[in-house]
Amino acid sequence: MHLKIAVLPGDYIGPEVMAAALPVLEAVLKKSGHTLEHSTHDVGGAGIDNHGKALPDSTLEACRAADAILFGSVGGPKWEKLPPAEQPERASLLPLRKHFTLYANVRPGLLLKNLIDTSPIRPDRIPNGVDMVCIRELTGGLYFGPKSTKEIEGGDIEAIDTMVYRKSEIERITDVAIVTARARRKHITLVDKANVLQTSVLWRKVVADRIKATAPDITLAVMYIDNAAMQLVLKPSQFDVLLTENMFGDILSDEMAVICGSLGMMASASLGANRNRHGLGYGLYEPSGGTAPDIAGQDKANPCAQILSAALMLRHSFGLEAEAKAIELAVEKTIAEGIRTADIAGGGKAVGTKAMGAAILARL
Ligand code: NAD
């Protein structure tokens, strides 16, 4: 198979972790006889600095021509003074999600047994680690609804964000959760705020109807967001597939990440309706964390989330399950041998980004 991907490293730690991920990707494909064609493009702050906008036309064109996007992360203090609409994340990542209709964000939350000591949760509460997946709706809700800020009577200022959801949007993300749950423990927990929000009332009805009509083999539980935030910490093992709207998913998936050891371990896949040249899902694959400006340029970032994002890309956009698994096992083996970056070293001896990447590559 010939894989054509657009590589968008982004800002701060983005290029550092991408530099660790690409050799792993190249090696696993070479070993299995596939060919990789990749080109690297500016995005986010790098796009602003080098092309005058966060999502340069040439970058978007390269993404259109590719089978999948491997993304780093964007943004940081350097561009924080720009008007909100021009800031890296809002002006590159959100338009990319919208442009390619990437409505489903799939974030595996896997706490490896060898990392139980790095979780803030007491080990006796998670004797078997954690294994769940968060399915977050990604192109609707508050982040994309009509917004405004205006001066009102009395010199006061009013800002409005609007949460909008359609039945069709909820149905298509429910279908992603059903497929995900079928490959796992067949249990979906819908997280909402149906006691207060109209959109949540619609979510509850549509999700329940969809599962009843198309997936009677799947069990459904519903939970308010405030309770879910608490339950995640109290008893994460009760969750198999978490299904939720955009903002709740944004928050809960970071909570899930830290329960699973570190943001530096969490990969994500953003999938949509488009197919690539191989007839498989076109997707954008990125670490769940941001650009970590506090540790950028110091060879401290954990490259695992970026490397595991490449594995998700092989699985979802190219159907290369064995190759994806090989990368995941190499990460697991490296960690099991005690080779860890500072975020997962628990105060013990830590290696840098480059050494971590090299260790994973060596164990492929
Ligand atoms: P962050 O995720 O960058 O950092 C939060 C904490 O997690 C920091 O202490 C950081 O050092 C740590 N961390 C994150 N990734 C790590 C890794 N790979 N290895 C080790 N530690 C890691 O979140 P933030 O500080 O809120 O945001 C920083 C910038 O990133 C902001 O400009 C924000 O807008 C941007 N951001 C971008 C994305 C994206 O591109 N998808 C997502 C979130 C935040």
Short mmCIF file of C-alpha atoms and ligand atoms in Angstrom, two decimals:
data_model
loop_
_atom_site.label_atom_id
_atom_site.label_comp_id
_atom_site.label_asym_id
_atom_site.label_seq_id
_atom_site.Cartn_x
_atom_site.Cartn_y
_atom_site.Cartn_z
CA MET A 1 0.00 0.00 0.00
CA HIS A 2 1.18 3.54 -0.75
CA LEU A 3 0.36 5.92 2.10
CA LYS A 4 0.28 9.64 1.38
CA ILE A 5 0.12 11.81 4.48
CA ALA A 6 0.31 15.51 5.27
CA VAL A 7 2.52 16.20 8.30
CA LEU A 8 1.64 19.37 10.25
CA PRO A 9 3.98 19.63 13.27
CA GLY A 10 2.77 23.05 14.47
CA ASP A 11 4.39 24.95 17.34
CA TYR A 12 6.57 24.61 20.48
CA ILE A 13 6.78 20.86 21.33
CA GLY A 14 4.84 19.96 18.13
CA PRO A 15 7.94 19.65 15.90
CA GLU A 16 9.92 17.92 18.69
CA VAL A 17 7.45 15.08 19.19
CA MET A 18 6.79 14.83 15.44
CA ALA A 19 10.53 14.31 14.86
CA ALA A 20 10.35 11.34 17.23
CA ALA A 21 7.20 9.89 15.64
CA LEU A 22 8.13 9.93 11.95
CA PRO A 23 11.06 7.46 12.16
CA VAL A 24 8.80 5.01 14.04
CA LEU A 25 6.13 5.33 11.36
CA GLU A 26 8.67 4.97 8.56
CA ALA A 27 10.25 1.91 10.19
CA VAL A 28 7.02 0.00 10.78
CA LEU A 29 5.88 0.61 7.20
CA LYS A 30 9.24 -0.33 5.68
CA LYS A 31 9.24 -3.55 7.66
CA SER A 32 5.83 -4.53 6.34
CA GLY A 33 6.53 -3.56 2.73
CA HIS A 34 4.39 -0.42 2.50
CA THR A 35 5.58 2.91 1.10
CA LEU A 36 5.18 6.24 2.82
CA GLU A 37 5.01 9.59 1.04
CA HIS A 38 4.88 12.52 3.42
CA SER A 39 5.31 16.26 3.14
CA THR A 40 5.62 18.71 6.03
CA HIS A 41 3.62 21.96 6.19
CA ASP A 42 3.30 24.99 8.45
CA VAL A 43 0.21 25.35 10.59
CA GLY A 44 -0.86 27.44 13.60
CA GLY A 45 1.75 29.92 14.83
CA ALA A 46 4.24 28.67 12.22
CA GLY A 47 1.61 29.40 9.56
CA ILE A 48 1.11 32.92 10.91
CA ASP A 49 4.87 33.60 11.07
CA ASN A 50 5.76 32.21 7.64
CA HIS A 51 2.59 32.76 5.56
CA GLY A 52 0.53 35.40 7.38
CA LYS A 53 -2.24 33.00 8.43
CA ALA A 54 -2.71 30.03 10.72
CA LEU A 55 -4.00 27.73 7.99
CA PRO A 56 -2.03 28.65 4.84
CA ASP A 57 -3.65 27.76 1.50
CA SER A 58 -0.69 25.53 0.63
CA THR A 59 -1.19 23.55 3.87
CA LEU A 60 -4.90 23.06 3.21
CA GLU A 61 -4.10 21.99 -0.37
CA ALA A 62 -1.58 19.41 0.89
CA CYS A 63 -4.18 18.06 3.33
CA ARG A 64 -6.70 17.73 0.50
CA ALA A 65 -4.21 15.76 -1.58
CA ALA A 66 -3.33 13.38 1.28
CA ASP A 67 -5.01 10.25 2.68
CA ALA A 68 -4.68 11.48 6.27
CA ILE A 69 -3.23 14.29 8.37
CA LEU A 70 -0.67 13.71 11.12
CA PHE A 71 -0.93 16.80 13.31
CA GLY A 72 1.28 18.03 16.18
CA SER A 73 -0.24 20.87 18.17
CA VAL A 74 -0.58 24.61 17.73
CA GLY A 75 -0.61 27.85 19.68
CA GLY A 76 1.28 29.39 22.56
CA PRO A 77 2.22 32.66 24.24
CA LYS A 78 3.87 34.09 21.11
CA TRP A 79 0.49 34.56 19.39
CA GLU A 80 -1.75 35.16 22.42
CA LYS A 81 -2.08 38.89 21.75
CA LEU A 82 -3.65 38.37 18.33
CA PRO A 83 -7.41 38.91 18.01
CA PRO A 84 -9.18 35.70 19.14
CA ALA A 85 -10.38 34.80 15.65
CA GLU A 86 -6.78 34.89 14.31
CA GLN A 87 -5.22 32.81 17.07
CA PRO A 88 -3.54 29.56 15.99
CA GLU A 89 -5.96 26.97 17.39
CA ARG A 90 -9.13 28.78 16.45
CA ALA A 91 -7.85 29.77 13.00
CA SER A 92 -6.28 26.46 11.98
CA LEU A 93 -7.49 23.42 13.90
CA LEU A 94 -11.16 24.37 14.05
CA PRO A 95 -11.32 25.23 10.31
CA LEU A 96 -9.52 21.97 9.47
CA ARG A 97 -12.09 20.00 11.49
CA LYS A 98 -14.91 21.87 9.81
CA HIS A 99 -13.42 21.71 6.30
CA PHE A 100 -12.98 17.92 6.38
CA THR A 101 -16.18 17.36 8.44
CA LEU A 102 -14.16 15.65 11.17
CA TYR A 103 -17.10 15.33 13.53
CA ALA A 104 -15.90 12.44 15.70
CA ASN A 105 -12.99 12.69 18.07
CA VAL A 106 -11.93 9.27 19.29
CA ARG A 107 -9.60 9.36 22.31
CA PRO A 108 -8.49 6.05 23.80
CA GLY A 109 -7.88 6.31 27.54
CA LEU A 110 -5.59 3.44 28.32
CA LEU A 111 -3.64 3.34 31.56
CA LEU A 112 -0.97 0.71 31.09
CA LYS A 113 -0.49 -1.53 34.13
CA ASN A 114 3.14 -0.39 34.27
CA LEU A 115 2.01 3.21 34.63
CA ILE A 116 -0.51 2.76 37.46
CA ASP A 117 1.96 4.50 39.79
CA THR A 118 1.89 7.65 37.60
CA SER A 119 -1.89 8.06 37.84
CA PRO A 120 -3.20 10.50 40.44
CA ILE A 121 -5.80 7.82 41.30
CA ARG A 122 -4.94 5.51 44.20
CA PRO A 123 -3.61 2.21 42.79
CA ASP A 124 -6.10 0.14 44.85
CA ARG A 125 -8.95 1.87 42.98
CA ILE A 126 -7.54 0.86 39.59
CA PRO A 127 -5.90 -2.54 40.14
CA ASN A 128 -6.35 -3.45 36.48
CA GLY A 129 -5.42 -0.08 35.02
CA VAL A 130 -7.96 1.89 32.97
CA ASP A 131 -9.27 1.10 29.51
CA MET A 132 -11.94 3.35 28.02
CA VAL A 133 -12.55 5.45 24.92
CA CYS A 134 -14.01 8.94 24.83
CA ILE A 135 -16.06 9.76 21.73
CA ARG A 136 -16.42 13.53 21.56
CA GLU A 137 -18.60 15.34 19.01
CA LEU A 138 -16.21 17.76 17.35
CA THR A 139 -17.91 20.08 14.87
CA GLY A 140 -21.00 21.28 16.71
CA GLY A 141 -22.08 22.75 20.02
CA LEU A 142 -20.77 25.87 21.72
CA TYR A 143 -17.48 25.99 19.80
CA PHE A 144 -19.19 26.40 16.44
CA GLY A 145 -22.55 28.04 17.26
CA PRO A 146 -23.22 31.76 16.60
CA LYS A 147 -21.09 34.04 18.80
CA SER A 148 -21.12 37.73 19.56
CA THR A 149 -19.79 40.34 21.92
CA LYS A 150 -21.51 43.70 22.12
CA GLU A 151 -21.96 46.72 24.32
CA ILE A 152 -25.43 46.92 25.79
CA GLU A 153 -27.40 49.53 27.69
CA GLY A 154 -25.75 51.02 30.74
CA GLY A 155 -22.26 50.56 29.24
CA ASP A 156 -22.29 46.86 30.14
CA ILE A 157 -20.81 44.28 27.75
CA GLU A 158 -22.55 41.08 26.72
CA ALA A 159 -20.88 38.02 25.15
CA ILE A 160 -22.91 35.14 23.72
CA ASP A 161 -21.94 31.61 22.67
CA THR A 162 -24.72 29.41 21.34
CA MET A 163 -25.02 25.66 21.68
CA VAL A 164 -26.71 24.17 18.63
CA TYR A 165 -27.19 20.47 17.83
CA ARG A 166 -29.23 18.71 15.17
CA LYS A 167 -30.67 15.21 15.35
CA SER A 168 -28.57 14.18 12.33
CA GLU A 169 -25.35 15.35 14.02
CA ILE A 170 -26.17 13.32 17.14
CA GLU A 171 -27.07 10.24 15.11
CA ARG A 172 -23.81 10.15 13.18
CA ILE A 173 -21.64 10.48 16.31
CA THR A 174 -23.77 7.83 18.05
CA ASP A 175 -22.97 5.50 15.15
CA VAL A 176 -19.24 6.02 15.79
CA ALA A 177 -19.78 5.19 19.48
CA ILE A 178 -21.72 2.04 18.53
CA VAL A 179 -18.95 0.79 16.22
CA THR A 180 -16.36 1.55 18.91
CA ALA A 181 -18.37 -0.16 21.66
CA ARG A 182 -18.95 -3.26 19.49
CA ALA A 183 -15.20 -3.81 19.28
CA ARG A 184 -14.94 -3.47 23.07
CA ARG A 185 -17.17 -4.22 26.08
CA LYS A 186 -20.39 -3.06 24.34
CA HIS A 187 -21.31 -0.39 26.86
CA ILE A 188 -21.88 3.31 26.14
CA THR A 189 -22.23 6.03 28.78
CA LEU A 190 -23.84 9.19 27.40
CA VAL A 191 -22.69 12.27 29.33
CA ASP A 192 -24.94 15.33 29.20
CA LYS A 193 -26.77 17.94 31.28
CA ALA A 194 -30.32 16.96 30.41
CA ASN A 195 -31.67 18.47 33.63
CA VAL A 196 -30.78 21.96 32.33
CA LEU A 197 -29.93 22.00 28.61
CA GLN A 198 -32.39 21.62 25.72
CA THR A 199 -29.64 20.19 23.51
CA SER A 200 -28.95 17.50 26.11
CA VAL A 201 -32.64 16.49 26.14
CA LEU A 202 -32.38 15.98 22.39
CA TRP A 203 -29.10 14.04 22.77
CA ARG A 204 -30.71 11.66 25.30
CA LYS A 205 -33.67 10.89 23.05
CA VAL A 206 -31.71 10.54 19.82
CA VAL A 207 -28.96 8.36 21.32
CA ALA A 208 -31.46 6.07 23.08
CA ASP A 209 -33.61 5.73 19.93
CA ARG A 210 -30.56 5.07 17.74
CA ILE A 211 -29.19 2.34 20.00
CA LYS A 212 -32.63 0.73 20.40
CA ALA A 213 -33.19 0.71 16.64
CA THR A 214 -29.75 -0.25 15.37
CA ALA A 215 -27.71 -1.70 18.22
CA PRO A 216 -29.76 -3.72 20.73
CA ASP A 217 -26.53 -5.55 21.65
CA ILE A 218 -25.16 -2.34 23.20
CA THR A 219 -26.11 -1.23 26.72
CA LEU A 220 -26.59 2.47 27.41
CA ALA A 221 -26.15 4.42 30.65
CA VAL A 222 -26.73 8.16 30.99
CA MET A 223 -24.88 10.46 33.37
CA TYR A 224 -24.88 14.18 34.07
CA ILE A 225 -21.57 15.88 33.29
CA ASP A 226 -20.98 16.97 36.88
CA ASN A 227 -21.47 13.41 38.13
CA ALA A 228 -19.35 12.02 35.27
CA ALA A 229 -16.44 14.30 36.22
CA MET A 230 -16.66 12.84 39.72
CA GLN A 231 -17.22 9.20 38.67
CA LEU A 232 -14.18 9.32 36.39
CA VAL A 233 -12.00 9.94 39.43
CA LEU A 234 -13.93 7.64 41.80
CA LYS A 235 -14.27 4.57 39.61
CA PRO A 236 -12.88 4.91 36.08
CA SER A 237 -13.25 1.18 35.45
CA GLN A 238 -17.05 1.56 35.17
CA PHE A 239 -16.59 3.27 31.77
CA ASP A 240 -16.17 1.54 28.44
CA VAL A 241 -17.20 4.10 25.79
CA LEU A 242 -17.96 7.66 26.89
CA LEU A 243 -20.11 9.55 24.39
CA THR A 244 -20.55 13.29 24.72
CA GLU A 245 -20.90 16.67 23.04
CA ASN A 246 -18.04 18.96 22.10
CA MET A 247 -17.29 21.02 25.23
CA PHE A 248 -18.04 18.30 27.80
CA GLY A 249 -15.78 15.98 25.77
CA ASP A 250 -13.01 18.57 25.64
CA ILE A 251 -12.95 18.76 29.43
CA LEU A 252 -13.62 15.11 30.29
CA SER A 253 -11.02 13.77 27.86
CA ASP A 254 -8.26 15.81 29.54
CA GLU A 255 -9.41 14.48 32.90
CA MET A 256 -9.32 11.00 31.42
CA ALA A 257 -5.79 11.69 30.10
CA VAL A 258 -4.36 12.58 33.45
CA ILE A 259 -6.05 9.56 35.06
CA CYS A 260 -4.21 7.55 32.41
CA GLY A 261 -0.84 8.91 33.52
CA SER A 262 -0.15 12.00 31.44
CA LEU A 263 -1.41 14.15 28.58
CA GLY A 264 1.80 13.10 26.90
CA MET A 265 0.42 9.55 26.57
CA MET A 266 -2.94 10.38 24.99
CA ALA A 267 -3.42 10.03 21.25
CA SER A 268 -6.54 11.02 19.35
CA ALA A 269 -8.22 10.45 16.02
CA SER A 270 -10.62 12.94 14.45
CA LEU A 271 -12.77 11.16 11.91
CA GLY A 272 -15.57 12.15 9.60
CA ALA A 273 -17.63 11.24 6.61
CA ASN A 274 -14.90 11.57 3.94
CA ARG A 275 -13.13 8.57 2.48
CA ASN A 276 -9.51 8.57 1.30
CA ARG A 277 -8.05 6.97 -1.88
CA HIS A 278 -8.07 3.62 -0.09
CA GLY A 279 -11.80 3.87 0.61
CA LEU A 280 -11.09 4.25 4.32
CA GLY A 281 -11.83 7.09 6.73
CA TYR A 282 -10.03 10.37 6.08
CA GLY A 283 -8.80 11.55 9.46
CA LEU A 284 -6.65 13.93 11.45
CA TYR A 285 -4.48 12.35 14.13
CA GLU A 286 -2.97 14.35 16.97
CA PRO A 287 -1.86 14.18 20.60
CA SER A 288 -4.59 15.21 23.03
CA GLY A 289 -2.39 17.80 24.73
CA GLY A 290 -1.31 21.19 23.52
CA THR A 291 2.04 22.73 22.67
CA ALA A 292 3.37 22.62 26.27
CA PRO A 293 5.35 25.90 26.02
CA ASP A 294 6.61 25.34 29.58
CA ILE A 295 8.81 22.44 28.46
CA ALA A 296 9.35 23.27 24.76
CA GLY A 297 12.90 23.35 23.39
CA GLN A 298 14.27 21.37 26.35
CA ASP A 299 14.00 17.80 24.99
CA LYS A 300 11.51 17.04 27.77
CA ALA A 301 8.23 16.36 25.96
CA ASN A 302 6.80 12.86 25.95
CA PRO A 303 6.56 11.76 22.30
CA CYS A 304 4.28 8.76 23.07
CA ALA A 305 1.00 10.60 22.31
CA GLN A 306 2.34 11.61 18.88
CA ILE A 307 3.69 8.13 18.17
CA LEU A 308 0.40 6.53 19.29
CA SER A 309 -1.49 9.01 17.09
CA ALA A 310 0.48 7.64 14.14
CA ALA A 311 -0.66 4.15 15.20
CA LEU A 312 -4.28 5.32 15.24
CA MET A 313 -3.77 6.72 11.74
CA LEU A 314 -2.51 3.36 10.46
CA ARG A 315 -5.54 1.65 12.02
CA HIS A 316 -8.34 4.02 11.00
CA SER A 317 -7.18 5.57 7.71
CA PHE A 318 -5.22 2.64 6.27
CA GLY A 319 -6.64 -0.49 7.91
CA LEU A 320 -3.11 -1.53 9.00
CA GLU A 321 -4.06 -3.11 12.31
CA ALA A 322 -0.92 -5.25 12.73
CA GLU A 323 1.35 -2.25 12.14
CA ALA A 324 -0.68 -0.10 14.55
CA LYS A 325 -0.47 -2.82 17.17
CA ALA A 326 3.30 -3.15 16.63
CA ILE A 327 3.76 0.55 17.46
CA GLU A 328 1.51 0.28 20.53
CA LEU A 329 3.42 -2.75 21.79
CA ALA A 330 6.77 -1.00 21.26
CA VAL A 331 5.54 1.93 23.40
CA GLU A 332 4.25 -0.46 26.06
CA LYS A 333 7.51 -2.44 26.10
CA THR A 334 9.64 0.71 26.40
CA ILE A 335 7.61 1.90 29.37
CA ALA A 336 7.59 -1.55 30.97
CA GLU A 337 11.40 -1.51 30.83
CA GLY A 338 11.37 1.69 32.86
CA ILE A 339 12.39 4.04 30.04
CA ARG A 340 10.26 7.14 30.64
CA THR A 341 10.11 10.85 30.02
CA ALA A 342 9.82 13.13 33.08
CA ASP A 343 6.00 13.37 32.99
CA ILE A 344 5.66 9.61 33.58
CA ALA A 345 8.86 8.96 35.54
CA GLY A 346 7.20 9.68 38.90
CA GLY A 347 10.22 11.66 40.06
CA GLY A 348 12.59 8.85 39.01
CA LYS A 349 15.23 8.86 36.30
CA ALA A 350 13.89 10.34 33.07
CA VAL A 351 15.04 10.31 29.45
CA GLY A 352 14.50 13.09 26.90
CA THR A 353 12.17 13.21 23.88
CA LYS A 354 14.84 12.02 21.45
CA ALA A 355 15.99 9.11 23.63
CA MET A 356 12.39 8.03 24.26
CA GLY A 357 11.66 8.05 20.51
CA ALA A 358 14.86 6.09 19.80
CA ALA A 359 14.02 3.54 22.52
CA ILE A 360 10.56 2.94 21.05
CA LEU A 361 12.04 2.66 17.55
CA ALA A 362 14.56 0.10 18.80
CA ARG A 363 11.77 -2.03 20.30
CA LEU A 364 9.59 -2.15 17.20
P1 NAD B 1 -0.87 21.79 27.23
O1 NAD B 1 -1.58 20.53 26.93
O2 NAD B 1 0.05 22.31 26.20
O3 NAD B 1 -0.04 21.64 28.60
C1 NAD B 1 -0.66 21.29 29.83
C2 NAD B 1 0.39 20.59 30.72
O4 NAD B 1 0.64 19.28 30.18
C3 NAD B 1 1.73 21.32 30.72
O5 NAD B 1 2.29 21.25 31.99
C4 NAD B 1 2.57 20.53 29.73
O6 NAD B 1 3.95 20.60 29.97
C5 NAD B 1 2.01 19.13 29.88
N1 NAD B 1 2.14 18.38 28.64
C6 NAD B 1 1.37 18.47 27.52
N2 NAD B 1 1.83 17.66 26.56
C7 NAD B 1 2.90 17.03 27.08
C8 NAD B 1 3.83 16.08 26.57
N3 NAD B 1 3.74 15.60 25.32
N4 NAD B 1 4.82 15.66 27.38
C9 NAD B 1 4.94 16.10 28.64
N5 NAD B 1 4.10 17.02 29.19
C10 NAD B 1 3.11 17.47 28.40
O7 NAD B 1 -2.02 22.85 27.58
P2 NAD B 1 -1.96 24.43 27.82
O8 NAD B 1 -0.74 24.76 28.60
O9 NAD B 1 -3.28 24.77 28.34
O10 NAD B 1 -1.83 25.06 26.37
C11 NAD B 1 -0.60 25.47 25.76
C12 NAD B 1 -0.90 25.91 24.33
O11 NAD B 1 -1.35 24.78 23.56
C13 NAD B 1 -2.00 26.96 24.23
O12 NAD B 1 -1.63 27.91 23.28
C14 NAD B 1 -3.22 26.18 23.75
O13 NAD B 1 -4.09 26.98 23.01
C15 NAD B 1 -2.55 25.13 22.89
N6 NAD B 1 -3.36 23.91 22.72
C16 NAD B 1 -3.35 23.36 21.48
C17 NAD B 1 -4.05 22.19 21.27
C18 NAD B 1 -4.01 21.58 19.90
O14 NAD B 1 -3.20 21.98 19.07
N7 NAD B 1 -4.82 20.58 19.64
C19 NAD B 1 -4.74 21.57 22.32
C20 NAD B 1 -4.70 22.15 23.59
C21 NAD B 1 -3.99 23.33 23.78
#
